[in-house]
Amino acid sequence: MHLYHSDFRAISRAALASAATVAVALTLPLFGQDSPRLRTPRRTSQIPIAKVAPLDIANANTGDPNAAQGPGPNPIGPGPGCNLLPAPPSVGAAVNLSYFGPSPSTVNSSLVGPVQLLNSGQVDATKGTITLPLYQGTMKNGRTPVWYILTDVDDAQVAQELGLNFSAKMTFMASASRTANLDANGNLVFDAGTVDFSPVRSLTPGPAGKEFPPVATQPGAVGDANYSPFVQVLNAGNVIYNAPIVAYGVDANQIN
């Protein structure tokens, strides 16, 4: 999930009014919260960049592809993995590292500094989570609730309005997208594509030293033959969203 970068035609606002929120860790556990207002001003992180310890290449077993790799112990290290902290404002500029003012990119994204591409939610760099709006739609039968999030869209204006990643190439995903329409209330009604969340996720690694490939796996969610995370809204300019389903066939009080 691309949150920062250094250098989604539109679903009506009414379609977004019923959104709850969901906090999505990089490993994708989910929980519901109250909806935040989109594009809320947020302060620049002032946590110093963590120093990452180098890998002990000399002692690594070079014949074992599982040695000396994998994510770090937490979102900000130490060790290999994901560091959510953006670069300090001094990067790429002739100012001292002690400068803690906002990056120029917070005013103009073309200027020096990090740009949070997916800014429909706030990033918690300590927990490694981002809190995103959780939207409710229905299946075509009008009864089965569908809960989903939005991350990317193929329309630049919608991306700017909703704080989503703009991906022009998603326009070519029409043949791989499920379809939906907006109802009279501005909510998405999906034509097809369901997800079964009842399986228990499991992974059984191979023997010690040869853990990969695993001997058995079971995903915790299985989409049917018509499911795709991409959805094309037919009566709203055929805009295509990346809208993965995170819960299906359950009420709001069952999502936590």
PDB file of N, CA and C in Angstrom, residues 41-102:
ATOM      1  N   PRO A  41      -6.856  18.535   8.334  1.00  0.00           N
ATOM      2  CA  PRO A  41      -5.444  18.935   8.476  1.00  0.00           C
ATOM      3  C   PRO A  41      -4.761  18.105   9.537  1.00  0.00           C
ATOM      4  N   ARG A  42      -3.557  17.694   9.265  1.00  0.00           N
ATOM      5  CA  ARG A  42      -2.825  16.875  10.217  1.00  0.00           C
ATOM      6  C   ARG A  42      -1.399  17.388  10.348  1.00  0.00           C
ATOM      7  N   ARG A  43      -0.832  17.246  11.539  1.00  0.00           N
ATOM      8  CA  ARG A  43       0.488  17.772  11.803  1.00  0.00           C
ATOM      9  C   ARG A  43       1.570  16.863  11.259  1.00  0.00           C
ATOM     10  N   THR A  44       2.683  17.477  10.905  1.00  0.00           N
ATOM     11  CA  THR A  44       3.826  16.701  10.436  1.00  0.00           C
ATOM     12  C   THR A  44       4.436  15.943  11.601  1.00  0.00           C
ATOM     13  N   SER A  45       4.766  14.669  11.377  1.00  0.00           N
ATOM     14  CA  SER A  45       5.376  13.870  12.430  1.00  0.00           C
ATOM     15  C   SER A  45       6.703  14.459  12.846  1.00  0.00           C
ATOM     16  N   GLN A  46       6.958  14.522  14.155  1.00  0.00           N
ATOM     17  CA  GLN A  46       8.209  15.044  14.654  1.00  0.00           C
ATOM     18  C   GLN A  46       9.035  13.971  15.349  1.00  0.00           C
ATOM     19  N   ILE A  47       8.705  12.715  15.070  1.00  0.00           N
ATOM     20  CA  ILE A  47       9.476  11.612  15.642  1.00  0.00           C
ATOM     21  C   ILE A  47      10.745  11.438  14.833  1.00  0.00           C
ATOM     22  N   PRO A  48      11.908  11.385  15.486  1.00  0.00           N
ATOM     23  CA  PRO A  48      13.153  11.246  14.715  1.00  0.00           C
ATOM     24  C   PRO A  48      13.192   9.926  13.970  1.00  0.00           C
ATOM     25  N   ILE A  49      13.869   9.929  12.845  1.00  0.00           N
ATOM     26  CA  ILE A  49      13.998   8.728  12.039  1.00  0.00           C
ATOM     27  C   ILE A  49      14.796   7.673  12.806  1.00  0.00           C
ATOM     28  N   ALA A  50      14.231   6.463  12.887  1.00  0.00           N
ATOM     29  CA  ALA A  50      14.914   5.388  13.620  1.00  0.00           C
ATOM     30  C   ALA A  50      16.100   4.879  12.812  1.00  0.00           C
ATOM     31  N   LYS A  51      17.202   4.616  13.514  1.00  0.00           N
ATOM     32  CA  LYS A  51      18.377   4.085  12.850  1.00  0.00           C
ATOM     33  C   LYS A  51      18.195   2.587  12.653  1.00  0.00           C
ATOM     34  N   VAL A  52      18.363   2.124  11.438  1.00  0.00           N
ATOM     35  CA  VAL A  52      18.146   0.715  11.122  1.00  0.00           C
ATOM     36  C   VAL A  52      19.465  -0.031  11.200  1.00  0.00           C
ATOM     37  N   ALA A  53      19.470  -1.127  11.968  1.00  0.00           N
ATOM     38  CA  ALA A  53      20.682  -1.922  12.107  1.00  0.00           C
ATOM     39  C   ALA A  53      20.958  -2.692  10.824  1.00  0.00           C
ATOM     40  N   PRO A  54      22.208  -2.758  10.372  1.00  0.00           N
ATOM     41  CA  PRO A  54      22.521  -3.497   9.150  1.00  0.00           C
ATOM     42  C   PRO A  54      22.363  -4.995   9.359  1.00  0.00           C
ATOM     43  N   LEU A  55      22.056  -5.711   8.289  1.00  0.00           N
ATOM     44  CA  LEU A  55      21.937  -7.156   8.353  1.00  0.00           C
ATOM     45  C   LEU A  55      23.311  -7.789   8.554  1.00  0.00           C
ATOM     46  N   ASP A  56      23.349  -8.868   9.292  1.00  0.00           N
ATOM     47  CA  ASP A  56      24.608  -9.581   9.505  1.00  0.00           C
ATOM     48  C   ASP A  56      24.798 -10.546   8.339  1.00  0.00           C
ATOM     49  N   ILE A  57      25.235  -9.989   7.211  1.00  0.00           N
ATOM     50  CA  ILE A  57      25.367 -10.786   5.996  1.00  0.00           C
ATOM     51  C   ILE A  57      26.433 -11.865   6.154  1.00  0.00           C
ATOM     52  N   ALA A  58      27.472 -11.551   6.918  1.00  0.00           N
ATOM     53  CA  ALA A  58      28.581 -12.496   7.050  1.00  0.00           C
ATOM     54  C   ALA A  58      28.147 -13.797   7.700  1.00  0.00           C
ATOM     55  N   ASN A  59      27.184 -13.704   8.638  1.00  0.00           N
ATOM     56  CA  ASN A  59      26.754 -14.897   9.363  1.00  0.00           C
ATOM     57  C   ASN A  59      25.501 -15.525   8.774  1.00  0.00           C
ATOM     58  N   ALA A  60      25.007 -14.953   7.687  1.00  0.00           N
ATOM     59  CA  ALA A  60      23.789 -15.500   7.096  1.00  0.00           C
ATOM     60  C   ALA A  60      24.106 -16.752   6.291  1.00  0.00           C
ATOM     61  N   ASN A  61      23.164 -17.673   6.331  1.00  0.00           N
ATOM     62  CA  ASN A  61      23.319 -18.891   5.544  1.00  0.00           C
ATOM     63  C   ASN A  61      22.871 -18.592   4.119  1.00  0.00           C
ATOM     64  N   THR A  62      23.843 -18.318   3.249  1.00  0.00           N
ATOM     65  CA  THR A  62      23.490 -17.871   1.907  1.00  0.00           C
ATOM     66  C   THR A  62      22.782 -18.940   1.088  1.00  0.00           C
ATOM     67  N   GLY A  63      22.866 -20.214   1.514  1.00  0.00           N
ATOM     68  CA  GLY A  63      22.175 -21.261   0.781  1.00  0.00           C
ATOM     69  C   GLY A  63      20.728 -21.399   1.181  1.00  0.00           C
ATOM     70  N   ASP A  64      20.299 -20.693   2.220  1.00  0.00           N
ATOM     71  CA  ASP A  64      18.937 -20.796   2.714  1.00  0.00           C
ATOM     72  C   ASP A  64      18.185 -19.512   2.391  1.00  0.00           C
ATOM     73  N   PRO A  65      17.203 -19.559   1.503  1.00  0.00           N
ATOM     74  CA  PRO A  65      16.489 -18.333   1.122  1.00  0.00           C
ATOM     75  C   PRO A  65      15.661 -17.761   2.262  1.00  0.00           C
ATOM     76  N   ASN A  66      15.463 -18.521   3.357  1.00  0.00           N
ATOM     77  CA  ASN A  66      14.670 -18.029   4.477  1.00  0.00           C
ATOM     78  C   ASN A  66      15.511 -17.320   5.528  1.00  0.00           C
ATOM     79  N   ALA A  67      16.822 -17.324   5.353  1.00  0.00           N
ATOM     80  CA  ALA A  67      17.693 -16.734   6.357  1.00  0.00           C
ATOM     81  C   ALA A  67      17.769 -15.224   6.207  1.00  0.00           C
ATOM     82  N   ALA A  68      17.905 -14.559   7.342  1.00  0.00           N
ATOM     83  CA  ALA A  68      18.133 -13.114   7.400  1.00  0.00           C
ATOM     84  C   ALA A  68      17.144 -12.323   6.546  1.00  0.00           C
ATOM     85  N   GLN A  69      15.863 -12.654   6.606  1.00  0.00           N
ATOM     86  CA  GLN A  69      14.869 -11.881   5.882  1.00  0.00           C
ATOM     87  C   GLN A  69      13.549 -11.920   6.624  1.00  0.00           C
ATOM     88  N   GLY A  70      12.604 -11.168   6.142  1.00  0.00           N
ATOM     89  CA  GLY A  70      11.306 -11.061   6.794  1.00  0.00           C
ATOM     90  C   GLY A  70      11.133  -9.681   7.390  1.00  0.00           C
ATOM     91  N   PRO A  71       9.914  -9.347   7.820  1.00  0.00           N
ATOM     92  CA  PRO A  71       9.636  -8.010   8.335  1.00  0.00           C
ATOM     93  C   PRO A  71      10.298  -7.770   9.674  1.00  0.00           C
ATOM     94  N   GLY A  72      10.457  -6.515   9.998  1.00  0.00           N
ATOM     95  CA  GLY A  72      11.015  -6.141  11.289  1.00  0.00           C
ATOM     96  C   GLY A  72      10.009  -6.372  12.397  1.00  0.00           C
ATOM     97  N   PRO A  73      10.422  -6.165  13.653  1.00  0.00           N
ATOM     98  CA  PRO A  73       9.556  -6.445  14.787  1.00  0.00           C
ATOM     99  C   PRO A  73       8.413  -5.453  14.955  1.00  0.00           C
ATOM    100  N   ASN A  74       8.510  -4.269  14.362  1.00  0.00           N
ATOM    101  CA  ASN A  74       7.436  -3.292  14.464  1.00  0.00           C
ATOM    102  C   ASN A  74       7.521  -2.321  13.292  1.00  0.00           C
ATOM    103  N   PRO A  75       6.519  -1.436  13.111  1.00  0.00           N
ATOM    104  CA  PRO A  75       6.475  -0.590  11.919  1.00  0.00           C
ATOM    105  C   PRO A  75       7.669   0.330  11.729  1.00  0.00           C
ATOM    106  N   ILE A  76       8.382   0.679  12.794  1.00  0.00           N
ATOM    107  CA  ILE A  76       9.484   1.620  12.631  1.00  0.00           C
ATOM    108  C   ILE A  76      10.823   1.002  12.988  1.00  0.00           C
ATOM    109  N   GLY A  77      10.933  -0.324  12.869  1.00  0.00           N
ATOM    110  CA  GLY A  77      12.222  -0.987  13.056  1.00  0.00           C
ATOM    111  C   GLY A  77      12.546  -1.183  14.518  1.00  0.00           C
ATOM    112  N   PRO A  78      13.783  -1.594  14.848  1.00  0.00           N
ATOM    113  CA  PRO A  78      14.904  -1.755  13.923  1.00  0.00           C
ATOM    114  C   PRO A  78      14.809  -3.055  13.121  1.00  0.00           C
ATOM    115  N   GLY A  79      15.672  -3.187  12.139  1.00  0.00           N
ATOM    116  CA  GLY A  79      15.684  -4.382  11.316  1.00  0.00           C
ATOM    117  C   GLY A  79      14.948  -4.174  10.020  1.00  0.00           C
ATOM    118  N   PRO A  80      15.007  -5.159   9.118  1.00  0.00           N
ATOM    119  CA  PRO A  80      14.338  -5.024   7.819  1.00  0.00           C
ATOM    120  C   PRO A  80      12.835  -4.988   7.987  1.00  0.00           C
ATOM    121  N   GLY A  81      12.154  -4.368   7.081  1.00  0.00           N
ATOM    122  CA  GLY A  81      10.703  -4.268   7.157  1.00  0.00           C
ATOM    123  C   GLY A  81      10.240  -2.926   6.649  1.00  0.00           C
ATOM    124  N   CYS A  82       9.131  -2.426   7.170  1.00  0.00           N
ATOM    125  CA  CYS A  82       8.524  -1.203   6.674  1.00  0.00           C
ATOM    126  C   CYS A  82       8.704  -0.072   7.672  1.00  0.00           C
ATOM    127  N   ASN A  83       9.203   1.052   7.225  1.00  0.00           N
ATOM    128  CA  ASN A  83       9.338   2.230   8.055  1.00  0.00           C
ATOM    129  C   ASN A  83       8.325   3.259   7.578  1.00  0.00           C
ATOM    130  N   LEU A  84       7.308   3.526   8.405  1.00  0.00           N
ATOM    131  CA  LEU A  84       6.228   4.410   7.996  1.00  0.00           C
ATOM    132  C   LEU A  84       6.564   5.884   8.123  1.00  0.00           C
ATOM    133  N   LEU A  85       7.657   6.206   8.815  1.00  0.00           N
ATOM    134  CA  LEU A  85       7.963   7.609   9.028  1.00  0.00           C
ATOM    135  C   LEU A  85       8.429   8.264   7.732  1.00  0.00           C
ATOM    136  N   PRO A  86       7.811   9.381   7.326  1.00  0.00           N
ATOM    137  CA  PRO A  86       8.291  10.073   6.128  1.00  0.00           C
ATOM    138  C   PRO A  86       9.626  10.739   6.396  1.00  0.00           C
ATOM    139  N   ALA A  87      10.302  11.107   5.312  1.00  0.00           N
ATOM    140  CA  ALA A  87      11.578  11.787   5.456  1.00  0.00           C
ATOM    141  C   ALA A  87      11.374  13.128   6.147  1.00  0.00           C
ATOM    142  N   PRO A  88      12.383  13.617   6.892  1.00  0.00           N
ATOM    143  CA  PRO A  88      12.261  14.910   7.560  1.00  0.00           C
ATOM    144  C   PRO A  88      12.230  16.043   6.536  1.00  0.00           C
ATOM    145  N   PRO A  89      11.703  17.208   6.899  1.00  0.00           N
ATOM    146  CA  PRO A  89      11.606  18.326   5.955  1.00  0.00           C
ATOM    147  C   PRO A  89      12.944  18.772   5.393  1.00  0.00           C
ATOM    148  N   SER A  90      14.041  18.463   6.081  1.00  0.00           N
ATOM    149  CA  SER A  90      15.352  18.915   5.626  1.00  0.00           C
ATOM    150  C   SER A  90      15.879  18.120   4.430  1.00  0.00           C
ATOM    151  N   VAL A  91      15.281  16.958   4.128  1.00  0.00           N
ATOM    152  CA  VAL A  91      15.780  16.126   3.045  1.00  0.00           C
ATOM    153  C   VAL A  91      15.660  16.850   1.704  1.00  0.00           C
ATOM    154  N   GLY A  92      16.741  16.873   0.955  1.00  0.00           N
ATOM    155  CA  GLY A  92      16.746  17.492  -0.358  1.00  0.00           C
ATOM    156  C   GLY A  92      16.752  19.001  -0.336  1.00  0.00           C
ATOM    157  N   ALA A  93      16.976  19.593   0.822  1.00  0.00           N
ATOM    158  CA  ALA A  93      16.997  21.050   0.925  1.00  0.00           C
ATOM    159  C   ALA A  93      18.233  21.496   1.689  1.00  0.00           C
ATOM    160  N   ALA A  94      18.645  22.711   1.459  1.00  0.00           N
ATOM    161  CA  ALA A  94      19.847  23.232   2.104  1.00  0.00           C
ATOM    162  C   ALA A  94      19.516  23.806   3.475  1.00  0.00           C
ATOM    163  N   VAL A  95      18.908  22.985   4.319  1.00  0.00           N
ATOM    164  CA  VAL A  95      18.608  23.399   5.687  1.00  0.00           C
ATOM    165  C   VAL A  95      19.111  22.327   6.636  1.00  0.00           C
ATOM    166  N   ASN A  96      19.319  22.719   7.871  1.00  0.00           N
ATOM    167  CA  ASN A  96      19.855  21.807   8.866  1.00  0.00           C
ATOM    168  C   ASN A  96      18.829  20.763   9.267  1.00  0.00           C
ATOM    169  N   LEU A  97      19.305  19.587   9.667  1.00  0.00           N
ATOM    170  CA  LEU A  97      18.418  18.505  10.084  1.00  0.00           C
ATOM    171  C   LEU A  97      17.551  18.893  11.269  1.00  0.00           C
ATOM    172  N   SER A  98      17.987  19.904  12.036  1.00  0.00           N
ATOM    173  CA  SER A  98      17.226  20.336  13.210  1.00  0.00           C
ATOM    174  C   SER A  98      15.945  21.080  12.835  1.00  0.00           C
ATOM    175  N   TYR A  99      15.750  21.402  11.530  1.00  0.00           N
ATOM    176  CA  TYR A  99      14.538  22.100  11.099  1.00  0.00           C
ATOM    177  C   TYR A  99      13.342  21.162  11.186  1.00  0.00           C
ATOM    178  N   PHE A 100      12.319  21.535  11.984  1.00  0.00           N
ATOM    179  CA  PHE A 100      11.144  20.689  12.176  1.00  0.00           C
ATOM    180  C   PHE A 100       9.878  21.334  11.634  1.00  0.00           C
ATOM    181  N   GLY A 101      10.006  22.350  10.799  1.00  0.00           N
ATOM    182  CA  GLY A 101       8.824  22.958  10.197  1.00  0.00           C
ATOM    183  C   GLY A 101       8.184  22.021   9.191  1.00  0.00           C
ATOM    184  N   PRO A 102       7.006  22.371   8.684  1.00  0.00           N
ATOM    185  CA  PRO A 102       6.338  21.506   7.703  1.00  0.00           C
ATOM    186  C   PRO A 102       7.117  21.441   6.399  1.00  0.00           C
TER     187      PRO A 102
END
